[in-house]
Amino acid sequence: MEQSTQVIERSEYHARGASAEAIQAHYDISNDFYKLWLDPSMTYSCALWQEGDSLEVAQVRKLDLHLSQARAQGKQNLLDIGCGWGALLNRAVQHYDVKSAVGLTLSAAQAEWILDAKDSRINVHLESWENHVPAEPYDAIVSVGAFEHFAKSGATKAEKLAAYRKFFEWCHAHSTDDCSLSLQTIVYENYDESNPNPFVEEIFPESELPRVSEIFAACEGLFEVVQLQNHRVHYAKTLQAWYNALRKNRHAAIDIVGEATYKKYEKYLGVFIVGFHTGTVNLSRMEARKLSQPKVA
Amino acid sequence: MSNPQHATIAEPVRITQKEIEDWMVKYVSNLCDIKLEKVSTTVPLRKYGLDSATAVTLSGDLMDWLKCDIDPSLLYEHPTIEKAAQEIMNLMAGS
């Protein structure tokens, strides 16, 4: 079978949000390093837990939530914006009869990982959505853990809103009328943006988190919000599983990335556990349906 | 989340609540540059200027010392040295 998975040249600069370099600083550290503490599907975002779940099961449950919110079953052309290591793309073609699944990532390590799987139904592009020119419109769009990077740190509220608006406009312009969108992102909750946490900036350089109100405002008139769930407890639990696994594999991790990076990650996972536990940040999951004939644009 | 204290304390570390408290007092004293005798076990740690990153590092160092799993949000649920040490004793008794 001809291998159609391909990587398009990386965009030079991701104008509104975090740059490719900033994304790679976090995600390109080493696949082997992430393998030590993520689940086998390498899903690097909040899981959806039920009593008795292992991390692996809870991650699949999360993928299923998004695929069902995006009404992916039997769709022709699904897009995953910020596809990570491709777990959702795989799930879509293997279990939802999706004919073609396209992933976008700014991380070369992630793109190569997906390429290695050689699935002809899956394409991956090393570029941001802003630069992506689809061959045909998408009839299902999912974005999990990418929205966090769409606005640059220090952006004003108006600039953030404009960046998010652009995103929804792009999704609107490149989708079929029956397209549903499933979005997952970390949001600021009980947090003071005027007094930012420098440690968060160090881990996610150049990125600024949205607020739910900004997401709602940005999609107004383009996508109808069907439901929104805030799941910060699920993220605290997911992070706890990663944190425990990372600590258990400390020596192997230090061999791969060195002590300083290991320590940075241990601390960052711990700080995020606290953040979700206390409600400084939250985890929003949103289902939205395209308004095919917007009255205001 | 605490477990009834029916089990004997798990090996390898046998520890008393007082030892954990002393360890934490010393830790906070070093970290925040406060004299040992000025660190109270009943005052919320944020009063000493402990932020989330240092609270997490503290719980990580505690885990290394005690060889048991402690939730990094321990000091948010149990904000004083006394309460945190009590919770750790409960955890270790239950594990």
Tab-separated table of N, CA, C and O in Angstrom, chain A residues 197 199 240 243-244 247-248 250 266-271 273-274 277-278, chain B residues 52-54 56-57 59-61 63-64 68-73 76-77:
chain	number	residue	atom	x	y	z
A	197	ASN	N	2.335	33.390	36.985
A	197	ASN	CA	3.249	32.461	37.623
A	197	ASN	C	4.430	32.197	36.680
A	197	ASN	O	4.264	31.600	35.628
A	199	PHE	N	6.782	30.218	36.661
A	199	PHE	CA	7.098	28.815	36.421
A	199	PHE	C	6.275	28.254	35.261
A	199	PHE	O	6.764	27.469	34.452
A	240	GLN	N	-1.530	13.264	38.313
A	240	GLN	CA	-1.034	12.448	39.424
A	240	GLN	C	-0.485	11.116	38.897
A	240	GLN	O	0.562	10.644	39.340
A	243	TYR	N	2.773	11.901	37.183
A	243	TYR	CA	3.752	12.278	38.215
A	243	TYR	C	4.305	11.026	38.907
A	243	TYR	O	5.518	10.871	39.060
A	244	ASN	N	3.413	10.130	39.274
A	244	ASN	CA	3.856	8.897	39.932
A	244	ASN	C	4.720	8.049	38.997
A	244	ASN	O	5.740	7.498	39.414
A	247	ARG	N	8.163	9.643	38.568
A	247	ARG	CA	9.008	9.430	39.752
A	247	ARG	C	9.489	7.984	39.851
A	247	ARG	O	10.624	7.732	40.256
A	248	LYS	N	8.629	7.068	39.466
A	248	LYS	CA	9.019	5.645	39.509
A	248	LYS	C	10.133	5.355	38.511
A	248	LYS	O	10.935	4.462	38.710
A	250	ARG	N	12.456	7.492	37.561
A	250	ARG	CA	13.382	8.610	37.709
A	250	ARG	C	14.752	8.352	37.080
A	250	ARG	O	15.260	9.156	36.314
A	266	GLU	N	9.224	17.102	36.957
A	266	GLU	CA	8.615	16.630	38.205
A	266	GLU	C	7.907	17.800	38.891
A	266	GLU	O	6.769	17.681	39.346
A	267	LYS	N	8.588	18.914	38.900
A	267	LYS	CA	8.033	20.095	39.566
A	267	LYS	C	6.819	20.630	38.802
A	267	LYS	O	5.799	20.978	39.385
A	268	TYR	N	6.934	20.655	37.482
A	268	TYR	CA	5.834	21.203	36.688
A	268	TYR	C	4.572	20.346	36.820
A	268	TYR	O	3.468	20.864	36.983
A	269	LEU	N	4.744	19.032	36.803
A	269	LEU	CA	3.566	18.162	36.987
A	269	LEU	C	2.958	18.394	38.367
A	269	LEU	O	1.738	18.494	38.508
A	270	GLY	N	3.825	18.507	39.363
A	270	GLY	CA	3.344	18.741	40.724
A	270	GLY	C	2.602	20.062	40.858
A	270	GLY	O	1.529	20.134	41.462
A	271	VAL	N	3.162	21.105	40.258
A	271	VAL	CA	2.526	22.424	40.347
A	271	VAL	C	1.167	22.409	39.652
A	271	VAL	O	0.194	22.995	40.133
A	273	ILE	N	-0.744	19.765	39.290
A	273	ILE	CA	-1.675	19.010	40.153
A	273	ILE	C	-2.307	19.969	41.159
A	273	ILE	O	-3.530	20.004	41.335
A	274	VAL	N	-1.454	20.774	41.770
A	274	VAL	CA	-1.953	21.736	42.753
A	274	VAL	C	-2.908	22.726	42.091
A	274	VAL	O	-3.983	23.035	42.609
A	277	HIS	N	-6.159	21.037	41.405
A	277	HIS	CA	-6.764	20.666	42.686
A	277	HIS	C	-7.420	21.877	43.340
A	277	HIS	O	-8.538	21.791	43.850
A	278	THR	N	-6.728	22.992	43.315
A	278	THR	CA	-7.241	24.183	43.994
A	278	THR	C	-8.166	25.005	43.101
A	278	THR	O	-8.815	25.925	43.574
B	52	SER	N	3.365	27.617	45.426
B	52	SER	CA	2.976	26.271	45.016
B	52	SER	C	4.187	25.448	44.575
B	52	SER	O	4.280	24.261	44.866
B	53	ALA	N	5.129	26.102	43.891
B	53	ALA	CA	6.295	25.350	43.408
B	53	ALA	C	7.110	24.794	44.572
B	53	ALA	O	7.545	23.635	44.550
B	54	THR	N	7.309	25.602	45.613
B	54	THR	CA	8.097	25.101	46.742
B	54	THR	C	7.312	24.071	47.551
B	54	THR	O	7.887	23.123	48.073
B	56	VAL	N	5.338	21.941	46.314
B	56	VAL	CA	5.443	20.699	45.547
B	56	VAL	C	6.832	20.072	45.733
B	56	VAL	O	6.968	18.864	45.916
B	57	THR	N	7.857	20.903	45.716
B	57	THR	CA	9.213	20.398	45.930
B	57	THR	C	9.325	19.779	47.321
B	57	THR	O	9.927	18.712	47.500
B	59	SER	N	6.922	18.396	49.070
B	59	SER	CA	6.254	17.088	49.142
B	59	SER	C	7.065	16.033	48.388
B	59	SER	O	7.110	14.868	48.801
B	60	GLY	N	7.739	16.433	47.293
B	60	GLY	CA	8.617	15.510	46.568
B	60	GLY	C	9.779	15.038	47.445
B	60	GLY	O	10.108	13.844	47.482
B	61	ASP	N	10.373	15.984	48.154
B	61	ASP	CA	11.495	15.623	49.038
B	61	ASP	C	11.028	14.742	50.197
B	61	ASP	O	11.747	13.840	50.637
B	63	MET	N	8.591	12.621	49.955
B	63	MET	CA	8.397	11.285	49.373
B	63	MET	C	9.707	10.538	49.272
B	63	MET	O	9.767	9.336	49.534
B	64	ASP	N	10.750	11.259	48.843
B	64	ASP	CA	12.064	10.633	48.712
B	64	ASP	C	12.546	10.119	50.069
B	64	ASP	O	13.130	9.039	50.174
B	68	CYS	N	7.257	6.901	50.216
B	68	CYS	CA	5.832	6.623	50.025
B	68	CYS	C	5.248	7.692	49.104
B	68	CYS	O	5.859	8.735	48.898
B	69	ASP	N	4.091	7.415	48.510
B	69	ASP	CA	3.458	8.364	47.594
B	69	ASP	C	2.652	9.400	48.380
B	69	ASP	O	1.815	9.050	49.202
B	70	ILE	N	2.933	10.641	48.080
B	70	ILE	CA	2.195	11.726	48.718
B	70	ILE	C	1.663	12.637	47.612
B	70	ILE	O	2.393	12.980	46.684
B	71	ASP	N	0.421	12.996	47.697
B	71	ASP	CA	-0.165	13.903	46.706
B	71	ASP	C	0.496	15.276	46.833
B	71	ASP	O	0.585	15.821	47.929
B	72	PRO	N	0.969	15.830	45.687
B	72	PRO	CA	1.611	17.152	45.761
B	72	PRO	C	0.679	18.251	46.304
B	72	PRO	O	1.141	19.315	46.677
B	73	SER	N	-0.615	17.968	46.336
B	73	SER	CA	-1.518	18.994	46.882
B	73	SER	C	-1.722	18.817	48.391
B	73	SER	O	-2.553	19.482	48.994
B	76	TYR	N	-2.073	21.800	50.546
B	76	TYR	CA	-3.259	22.634	50.309
B	76	TYR	C	-4.447	22.078	51.070
B	76	TYR	O	-5.273	22.825	51.582
B	77	GLU	N	-4.490	20.772	51.156
B	77	GLU	CA	-5.564	20.133	51.931
B	77	GLU	C	-5.250	20.180	53.427
B	77	GLU	O	-6.146	20.226	54.256
